[in-house]
CSV table of C-alpha atoms and ligand atoms in Angstrom, one decimal:
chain,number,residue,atom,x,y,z
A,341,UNK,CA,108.6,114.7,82.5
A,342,UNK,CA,109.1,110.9,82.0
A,343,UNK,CA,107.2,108.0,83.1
A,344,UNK,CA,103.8,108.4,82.0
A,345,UNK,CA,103.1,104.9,80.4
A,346,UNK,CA,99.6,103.6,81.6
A,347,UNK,CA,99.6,100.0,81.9
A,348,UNK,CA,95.5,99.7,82.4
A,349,UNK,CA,92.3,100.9,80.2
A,350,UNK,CA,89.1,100.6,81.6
A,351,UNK,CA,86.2,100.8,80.3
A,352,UNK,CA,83.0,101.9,81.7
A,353,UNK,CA,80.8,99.8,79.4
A,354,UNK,CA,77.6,101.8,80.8
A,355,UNK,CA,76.0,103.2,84.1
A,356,UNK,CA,73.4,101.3,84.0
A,357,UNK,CA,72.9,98.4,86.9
A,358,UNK,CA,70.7,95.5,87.8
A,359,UNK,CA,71.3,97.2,91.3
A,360,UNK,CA,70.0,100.3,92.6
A,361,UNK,CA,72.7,100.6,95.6
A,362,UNK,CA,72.3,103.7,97.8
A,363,UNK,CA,76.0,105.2,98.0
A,364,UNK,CA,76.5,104.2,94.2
A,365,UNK,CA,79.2,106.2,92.9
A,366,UNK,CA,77.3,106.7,89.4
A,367,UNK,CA,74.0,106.9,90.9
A,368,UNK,CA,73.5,103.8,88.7
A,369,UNK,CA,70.5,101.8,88.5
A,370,UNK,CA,68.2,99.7,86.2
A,371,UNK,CA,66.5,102.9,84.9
A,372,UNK,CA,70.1,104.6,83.4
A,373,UNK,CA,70.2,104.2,79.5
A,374,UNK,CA,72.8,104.9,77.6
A,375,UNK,CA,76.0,102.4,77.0
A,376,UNK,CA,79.0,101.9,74.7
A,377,UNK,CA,78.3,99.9,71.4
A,378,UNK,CA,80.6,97.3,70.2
A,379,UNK,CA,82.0,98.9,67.9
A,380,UNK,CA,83.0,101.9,70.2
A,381,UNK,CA,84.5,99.8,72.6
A,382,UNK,CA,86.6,97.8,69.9
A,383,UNK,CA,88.1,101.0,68.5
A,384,UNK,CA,88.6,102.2,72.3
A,385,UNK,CA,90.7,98.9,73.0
A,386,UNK,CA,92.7,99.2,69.4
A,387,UNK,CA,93.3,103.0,70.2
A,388,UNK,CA,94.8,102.1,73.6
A,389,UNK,CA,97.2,99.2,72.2
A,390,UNK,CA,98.9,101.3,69.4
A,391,UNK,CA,98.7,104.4,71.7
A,392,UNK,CA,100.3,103.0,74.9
A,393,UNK,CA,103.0,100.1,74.1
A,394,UNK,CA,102.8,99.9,78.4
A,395,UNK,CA,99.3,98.6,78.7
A,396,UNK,CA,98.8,95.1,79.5
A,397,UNK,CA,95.6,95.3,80.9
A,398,UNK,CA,92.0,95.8,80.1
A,399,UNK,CA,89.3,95.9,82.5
A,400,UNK,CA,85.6,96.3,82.0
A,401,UNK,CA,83.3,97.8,84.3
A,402,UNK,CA,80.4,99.7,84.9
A,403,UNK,CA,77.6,100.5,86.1
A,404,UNK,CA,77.1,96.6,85.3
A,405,UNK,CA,79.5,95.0,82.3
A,406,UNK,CA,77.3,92.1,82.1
A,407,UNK,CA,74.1,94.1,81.1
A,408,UNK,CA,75.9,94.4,77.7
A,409,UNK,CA,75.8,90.4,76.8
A,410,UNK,CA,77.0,89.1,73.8
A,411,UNK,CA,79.1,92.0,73.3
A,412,UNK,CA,81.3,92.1,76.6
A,413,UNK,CA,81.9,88.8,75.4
A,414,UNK,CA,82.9,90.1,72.1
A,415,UNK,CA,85.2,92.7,73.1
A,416,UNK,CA,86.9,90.6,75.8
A,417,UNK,CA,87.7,88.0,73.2
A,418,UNK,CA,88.9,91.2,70.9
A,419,UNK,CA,91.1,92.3,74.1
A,420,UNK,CA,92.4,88.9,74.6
A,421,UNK,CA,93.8,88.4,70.9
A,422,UNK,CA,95.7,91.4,70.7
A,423,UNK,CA,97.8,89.9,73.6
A,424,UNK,CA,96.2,91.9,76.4
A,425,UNK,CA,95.3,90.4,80.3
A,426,UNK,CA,91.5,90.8,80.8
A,427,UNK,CA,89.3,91.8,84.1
A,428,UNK,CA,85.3,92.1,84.3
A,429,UNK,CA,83.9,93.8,87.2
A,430,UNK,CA,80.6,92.8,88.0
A,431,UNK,CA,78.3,92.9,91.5
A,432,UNK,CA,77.5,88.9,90.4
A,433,UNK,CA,73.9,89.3,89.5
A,434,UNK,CA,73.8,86.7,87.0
A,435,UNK,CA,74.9,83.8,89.3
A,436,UNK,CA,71.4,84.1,90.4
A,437,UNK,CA,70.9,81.0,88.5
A,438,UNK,CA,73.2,77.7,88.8
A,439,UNK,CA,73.1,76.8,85.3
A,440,UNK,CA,73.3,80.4,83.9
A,441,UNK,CA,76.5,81.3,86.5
A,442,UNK,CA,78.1,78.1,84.8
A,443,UNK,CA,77.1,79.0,81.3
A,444,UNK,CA,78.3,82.9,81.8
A,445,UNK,CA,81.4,81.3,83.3
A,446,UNK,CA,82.1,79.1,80.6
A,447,UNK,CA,81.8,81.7,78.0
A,448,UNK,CA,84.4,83.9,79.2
A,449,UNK,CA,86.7,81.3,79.7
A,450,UNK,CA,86.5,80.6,76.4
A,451,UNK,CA,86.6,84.8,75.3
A,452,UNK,CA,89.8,84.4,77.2
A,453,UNK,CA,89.3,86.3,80.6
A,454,UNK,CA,91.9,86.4,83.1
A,455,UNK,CA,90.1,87.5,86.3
A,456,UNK,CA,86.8,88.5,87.4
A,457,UNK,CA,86.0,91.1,90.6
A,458,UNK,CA,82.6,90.4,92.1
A,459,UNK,CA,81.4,93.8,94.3
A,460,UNK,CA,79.1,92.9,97.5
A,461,UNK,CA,78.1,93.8,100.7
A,462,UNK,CA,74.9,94.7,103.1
A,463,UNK,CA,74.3,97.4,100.4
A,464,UNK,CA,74.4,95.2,97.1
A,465,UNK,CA,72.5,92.7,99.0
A,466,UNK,CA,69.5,94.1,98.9
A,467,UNK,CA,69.5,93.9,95.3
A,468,UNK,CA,71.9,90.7,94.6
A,469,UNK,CA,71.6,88.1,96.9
A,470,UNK,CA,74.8,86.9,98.2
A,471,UNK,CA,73.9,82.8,97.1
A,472,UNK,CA,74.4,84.9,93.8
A,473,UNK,CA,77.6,86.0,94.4
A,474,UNK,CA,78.5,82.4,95.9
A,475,UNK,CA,76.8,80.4,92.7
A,476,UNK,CA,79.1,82.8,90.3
A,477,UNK,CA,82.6,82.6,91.8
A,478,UNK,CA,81.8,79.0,92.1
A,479,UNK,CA,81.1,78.6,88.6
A,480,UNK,CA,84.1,80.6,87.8
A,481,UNK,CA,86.4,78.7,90.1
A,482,UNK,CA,84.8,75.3,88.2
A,483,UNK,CA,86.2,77.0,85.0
A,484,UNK,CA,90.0,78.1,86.3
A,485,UNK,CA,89.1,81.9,86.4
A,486,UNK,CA,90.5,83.8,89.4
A,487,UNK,CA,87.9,85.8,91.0
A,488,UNK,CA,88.7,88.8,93.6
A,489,UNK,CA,85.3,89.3,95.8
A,490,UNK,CA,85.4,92.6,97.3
A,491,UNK,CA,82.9,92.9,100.3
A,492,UNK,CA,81.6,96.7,101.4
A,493,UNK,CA,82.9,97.1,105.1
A,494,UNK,CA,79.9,96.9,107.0
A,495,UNK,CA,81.3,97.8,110.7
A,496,UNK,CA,83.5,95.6,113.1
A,497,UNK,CA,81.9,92.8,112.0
A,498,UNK,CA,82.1,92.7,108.7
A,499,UNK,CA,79.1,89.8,108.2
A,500,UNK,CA,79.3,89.3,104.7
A,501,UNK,CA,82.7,89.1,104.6
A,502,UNK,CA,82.8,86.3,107.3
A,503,UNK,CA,79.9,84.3,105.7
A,504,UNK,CA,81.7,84.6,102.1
A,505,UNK,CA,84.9,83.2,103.8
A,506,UNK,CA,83.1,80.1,105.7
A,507,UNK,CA,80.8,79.3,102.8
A,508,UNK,CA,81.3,75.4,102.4
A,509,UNK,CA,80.6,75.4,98.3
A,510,UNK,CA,83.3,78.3,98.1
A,511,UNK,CA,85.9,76.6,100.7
A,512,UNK,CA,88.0,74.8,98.4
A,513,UNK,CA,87.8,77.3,96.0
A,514,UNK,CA,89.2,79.9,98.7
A,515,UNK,CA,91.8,77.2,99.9
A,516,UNK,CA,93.7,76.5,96.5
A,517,UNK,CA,93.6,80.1,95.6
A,518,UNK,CA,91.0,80.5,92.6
A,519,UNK,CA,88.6,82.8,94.7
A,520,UNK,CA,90.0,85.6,97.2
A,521,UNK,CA,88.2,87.9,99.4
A,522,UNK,CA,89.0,91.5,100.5
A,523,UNK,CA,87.0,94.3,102.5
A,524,UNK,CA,86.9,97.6,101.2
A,525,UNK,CA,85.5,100.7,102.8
A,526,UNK,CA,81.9,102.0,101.8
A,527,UNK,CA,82.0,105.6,100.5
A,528,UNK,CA,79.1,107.3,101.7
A,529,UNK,CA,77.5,109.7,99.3
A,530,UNK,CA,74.3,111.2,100.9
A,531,UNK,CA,74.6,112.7,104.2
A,532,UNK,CA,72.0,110.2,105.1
A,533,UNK,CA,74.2,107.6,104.6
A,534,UNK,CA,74.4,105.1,108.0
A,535,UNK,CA,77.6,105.5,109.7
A,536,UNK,CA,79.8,102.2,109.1
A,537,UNK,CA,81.8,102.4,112.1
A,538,UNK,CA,85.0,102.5,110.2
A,539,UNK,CA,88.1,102.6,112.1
A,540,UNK,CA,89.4,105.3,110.8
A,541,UNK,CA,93.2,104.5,112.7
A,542,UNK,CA,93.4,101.0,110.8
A,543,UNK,CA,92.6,103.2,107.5
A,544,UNK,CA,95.2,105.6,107.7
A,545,UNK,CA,97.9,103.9,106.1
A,546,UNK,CA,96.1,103.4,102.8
A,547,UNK,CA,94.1,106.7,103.6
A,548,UNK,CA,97.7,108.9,103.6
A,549,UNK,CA,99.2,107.1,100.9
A,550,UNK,CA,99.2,108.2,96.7
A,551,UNK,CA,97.0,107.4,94.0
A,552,UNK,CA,98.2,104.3,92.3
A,553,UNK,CA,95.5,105.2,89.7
A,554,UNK,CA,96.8,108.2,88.3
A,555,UNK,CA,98.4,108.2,84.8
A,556,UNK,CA,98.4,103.9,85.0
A,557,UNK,CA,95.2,103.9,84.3
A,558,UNK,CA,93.4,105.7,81.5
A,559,UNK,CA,89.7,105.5,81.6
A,560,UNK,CA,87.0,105.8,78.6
A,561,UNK,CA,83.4,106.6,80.2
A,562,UNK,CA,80.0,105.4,78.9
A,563,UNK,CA,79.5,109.3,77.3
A,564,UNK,CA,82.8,108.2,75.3
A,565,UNK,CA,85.0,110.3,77.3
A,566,UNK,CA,88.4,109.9,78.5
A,567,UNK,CA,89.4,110.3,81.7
A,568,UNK,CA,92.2,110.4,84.2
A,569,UNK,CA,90.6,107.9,86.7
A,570,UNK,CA,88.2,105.9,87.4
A,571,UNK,CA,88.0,106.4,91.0
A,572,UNK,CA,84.6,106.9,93.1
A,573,UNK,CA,84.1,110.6,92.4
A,574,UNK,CA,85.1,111.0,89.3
A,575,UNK,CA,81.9,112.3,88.2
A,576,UNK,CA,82.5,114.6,90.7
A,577,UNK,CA,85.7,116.1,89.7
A,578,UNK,CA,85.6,117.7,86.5
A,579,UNK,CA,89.8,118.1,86.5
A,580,UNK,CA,89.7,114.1,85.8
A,581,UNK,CA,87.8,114.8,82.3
A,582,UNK,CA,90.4,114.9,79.9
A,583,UNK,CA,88.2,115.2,76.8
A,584,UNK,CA,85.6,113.8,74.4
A,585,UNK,CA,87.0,110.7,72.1
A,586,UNK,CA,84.7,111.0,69.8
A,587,UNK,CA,85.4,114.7,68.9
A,588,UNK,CA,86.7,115.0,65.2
A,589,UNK,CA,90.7,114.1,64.6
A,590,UNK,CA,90.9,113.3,68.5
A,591,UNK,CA,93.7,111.1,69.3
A,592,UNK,CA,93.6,109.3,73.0
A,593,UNK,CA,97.6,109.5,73.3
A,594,UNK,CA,97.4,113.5,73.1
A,595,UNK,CA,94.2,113.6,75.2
A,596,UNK,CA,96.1,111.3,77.6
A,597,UNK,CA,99.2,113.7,77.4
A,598,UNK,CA,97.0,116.5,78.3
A,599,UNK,CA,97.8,115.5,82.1
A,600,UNK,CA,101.7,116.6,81.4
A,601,UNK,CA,101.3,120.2,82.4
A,602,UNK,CA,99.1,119.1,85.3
A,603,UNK,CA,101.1,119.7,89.0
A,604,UNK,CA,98.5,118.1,91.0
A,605,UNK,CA,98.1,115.2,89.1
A,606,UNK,CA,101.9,114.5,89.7
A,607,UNK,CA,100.8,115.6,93.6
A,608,UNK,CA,98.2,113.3,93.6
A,609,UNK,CA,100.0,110.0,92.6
A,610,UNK,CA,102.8,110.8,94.8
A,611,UNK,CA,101.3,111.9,98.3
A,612,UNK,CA,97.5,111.5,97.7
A,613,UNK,CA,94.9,113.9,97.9
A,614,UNK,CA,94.3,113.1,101.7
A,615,UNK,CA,98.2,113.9,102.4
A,616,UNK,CA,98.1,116.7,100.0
A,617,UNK,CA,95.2,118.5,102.4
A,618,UNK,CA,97.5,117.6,105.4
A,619,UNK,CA,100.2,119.4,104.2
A,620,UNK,CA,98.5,122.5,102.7
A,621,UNK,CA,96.3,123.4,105.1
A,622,UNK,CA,97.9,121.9,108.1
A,623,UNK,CA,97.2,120.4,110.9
A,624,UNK,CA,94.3,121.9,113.1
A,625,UNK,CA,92.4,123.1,109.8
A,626,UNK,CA,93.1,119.5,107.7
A,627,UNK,CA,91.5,117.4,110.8
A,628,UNK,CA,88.1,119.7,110.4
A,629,UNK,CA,88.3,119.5,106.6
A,630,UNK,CA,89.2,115.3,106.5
A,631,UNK,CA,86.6,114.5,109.6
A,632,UNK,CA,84.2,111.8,108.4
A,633,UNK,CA,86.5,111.0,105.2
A,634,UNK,CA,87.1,107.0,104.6
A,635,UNK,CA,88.1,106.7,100.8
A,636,UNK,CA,91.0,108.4,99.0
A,637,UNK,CA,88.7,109.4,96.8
A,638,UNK,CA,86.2,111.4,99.3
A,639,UNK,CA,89.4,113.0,100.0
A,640,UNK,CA,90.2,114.2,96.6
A,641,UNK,CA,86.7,115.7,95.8
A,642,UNK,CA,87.5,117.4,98.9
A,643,UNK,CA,90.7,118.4,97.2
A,644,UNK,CA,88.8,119.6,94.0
A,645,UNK,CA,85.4,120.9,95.4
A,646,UNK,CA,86.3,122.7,98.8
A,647,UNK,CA,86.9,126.7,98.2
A,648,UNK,CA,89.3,126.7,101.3
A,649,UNK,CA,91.4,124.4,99.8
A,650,UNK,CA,91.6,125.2,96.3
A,651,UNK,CA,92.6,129.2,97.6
A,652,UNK,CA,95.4,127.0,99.7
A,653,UNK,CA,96.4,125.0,96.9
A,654,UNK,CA,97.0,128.1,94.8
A,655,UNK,CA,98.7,130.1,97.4
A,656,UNK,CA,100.9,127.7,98.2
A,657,UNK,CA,101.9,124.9,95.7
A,658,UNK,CA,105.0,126.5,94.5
A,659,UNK,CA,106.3,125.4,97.9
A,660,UNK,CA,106.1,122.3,97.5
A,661,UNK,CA,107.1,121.4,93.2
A,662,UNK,CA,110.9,120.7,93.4
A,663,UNK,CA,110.2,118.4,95.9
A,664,UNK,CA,107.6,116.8,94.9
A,665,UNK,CA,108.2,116.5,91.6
A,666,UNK,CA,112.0,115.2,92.4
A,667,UNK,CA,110.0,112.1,94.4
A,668,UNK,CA,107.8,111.2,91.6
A,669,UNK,CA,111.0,111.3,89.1
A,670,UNK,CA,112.7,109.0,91.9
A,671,UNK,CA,109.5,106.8,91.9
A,672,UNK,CA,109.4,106.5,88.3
A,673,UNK,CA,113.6,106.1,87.4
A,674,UNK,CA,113.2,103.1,90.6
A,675,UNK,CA,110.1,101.6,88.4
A,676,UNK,CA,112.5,101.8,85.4
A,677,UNK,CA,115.2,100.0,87.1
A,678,UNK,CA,112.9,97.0,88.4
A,679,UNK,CA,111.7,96.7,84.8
A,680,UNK,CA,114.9,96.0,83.4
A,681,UNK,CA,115.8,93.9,86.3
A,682,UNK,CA,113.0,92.0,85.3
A,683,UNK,CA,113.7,91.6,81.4
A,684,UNK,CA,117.5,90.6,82.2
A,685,UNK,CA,116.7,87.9,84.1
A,686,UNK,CA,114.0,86.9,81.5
A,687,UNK,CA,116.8,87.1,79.2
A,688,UNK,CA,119.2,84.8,81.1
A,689,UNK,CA,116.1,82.2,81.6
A,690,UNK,CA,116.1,82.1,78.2
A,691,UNK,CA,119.6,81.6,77.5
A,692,UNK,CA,119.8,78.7,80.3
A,693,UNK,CA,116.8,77.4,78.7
B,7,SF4,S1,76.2,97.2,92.0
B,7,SF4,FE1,77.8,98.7,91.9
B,7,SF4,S2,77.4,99.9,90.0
B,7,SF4,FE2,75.5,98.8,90.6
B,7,SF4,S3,74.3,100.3,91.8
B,7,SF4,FE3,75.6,99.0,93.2
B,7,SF4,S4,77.5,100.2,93.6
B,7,SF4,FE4,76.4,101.0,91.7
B,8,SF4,S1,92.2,109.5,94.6
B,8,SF4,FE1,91.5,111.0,93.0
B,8,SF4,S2,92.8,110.6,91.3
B,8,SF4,FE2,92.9,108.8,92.6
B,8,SF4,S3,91.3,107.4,91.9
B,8,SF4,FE3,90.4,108.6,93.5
B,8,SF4,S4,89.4,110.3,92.5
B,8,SF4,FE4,90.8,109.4,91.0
């Protein structure tokens, strides 16, 4: 099977967090130890360029990136000089200050960062102050670096999200471009968890659709694992674990690889694991089995975890290969074709030139 050529690595520098956020993903928080060295990430990053001639983009995240200091700088400026984009996300902690949000902006200008993605919301609030978040993408903005700030959705209201987008020091900022905003829903991971009161009709769309994750992105942990995603639950899914890098005469491209024999990873990036529920278990059983689910992947630990669905998956997945299977090779030839399309008419800019 063609077509798997991953175009992002990220790395997990560390779970470990200035924050302590309830519905963390990684249960993260200041008391976690434990984080990649330098060294580790550098060889990560050199592994990933000769392995995947695809990738053009690294992106590090955590946990919190920043809690690694010199040496995120360090390894984005490594990134940067072997040619590759660059992306730090962060939940802005370190804007707390206005002098050390301009300082911490000026330094990874000059490491050679292409964007940053500040995380907030009412739940990183409570441990980041939102004047935080304003003071960094400010900074950033003052230094040219494009910053994406993506706001938990906190019901119809969406507070944060509408005092981030009137905020007079971030106006201009917003207006020419340099800083963007964008609502994401809040996984809950404790049954405790306070409803949001998503709307879960305006979600479908994105809910129902495939994994744009899958085999684009591979993923070293802070354990020095790889893995097939970094999406919310994969701690949660022990399918996404493709192996330990740092087991003797490992090599990431054949860990990576191990995903080739792998139908519903192919599933998965095709239909998602919330359509892939739909259509195994049907209708009456998939509404009872996806009632409360907000995030694609809540859905796919669903996929993974749930003993009704796993006995469905098995009984029933040779149903659905040719077809499936034939749409992810159709996917992948029409990816192809806009590729080319792409480095013709680079080509014939260059000739006009
Ligand atoms: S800021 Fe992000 S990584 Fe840190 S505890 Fe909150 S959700 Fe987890
Ligand atoms: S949907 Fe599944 S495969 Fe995709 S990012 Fe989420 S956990 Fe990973």
């Amino acid at each position: 099977m063609a077509g798997l050529h991953p175009t992002t690595l990220t790395i997990l520098c560390t779970y470990r967090c200035t924050a302590a956020c309830a519905q963390c993903c990684f249960e993260s928080s200041p008391r976690i130890r434990g984080r990649l060295s330098l060294e580790v990430m550098k060889r990560r990053i050199q592994d990933a360029v000769e392995a995947f001639p695809s990738l053009a983009v690294v992106v590090f995240s955590g946990g919190e990136a920043f809690l690694l200091k010199d040496d995120l700088f360090e390894a984005i400026r490594f990134a940067s000089d072997l040619g590759k984009s660059t992306r730090v996300v962060t939940n802005g902690f370190w804007g707390r200050a206005g002098a050390r949000a301009r300082e911490c902006a000026r330094r990874l200008r000059e490491a050679g960062i292409s964007e940053i993605n500040i995380s907030t919301g009412v739940d990183h609030a409570k441990f980041v102050p939102v004047e935080s978040v304003v003071h960094a993408a400010s900074a950033l903005a003052d230094e040219a670096i494009r910053t994406l700030i993506t706001v938990e959705a906190d019901g119809s209201q969406n507070q944060i999200h509408a005092r981030l987008a009137s905020d007079p020091v971030l106006r201009n900022a917003i207006e020419c471009g340099l800083v963007s905003l964008q609502v994401n829903s809040w996984m809950p991971f404790h049954e405790d968890a306070p409803s949001r009161g998503h709307d879960i009709q305006a979600m479908l769309p994105e809910l129902v659709s495939g994994c744009g994750q899958i085999f684009e992105t591979v993923v070293v942990t802070p354990h020095d694992n790889l893995s097939a995603c970094c999406g919310l639950t994969l701690e949660h899914i022990p399918e996404m674990r493709l192996g330990s890098l740092s087991a003797p005469d490992v090599q990431m491209k054949k860990l990576y690889e191990r995903q080739r024999g792998d139908f519903l990873k192919y599933w998965i990036r095709v239909d998602g694991p919330y359509t892939i529920i739909q259509r195994v278990m049907g209708v009456a059983d998939s509404e009872e089995i996806l009632r409360g689910v907000v995030h694609k992947c809540q859905a796919c630990a669903i996929l993974h975890q749930s003993e009704r669905v796993r006995a469905a998956l098995a009984a029933r997945y040779k149903e659905f290969v040719e077809e499936v299977l034939g749409r992810f090779s159709l996917q992948q030839a029409m990816a192809d074709v806009s590729c080319w399309d792409r480095r013709v008419s680079q080509d014939e800019e260059m000739v006009g030139s």
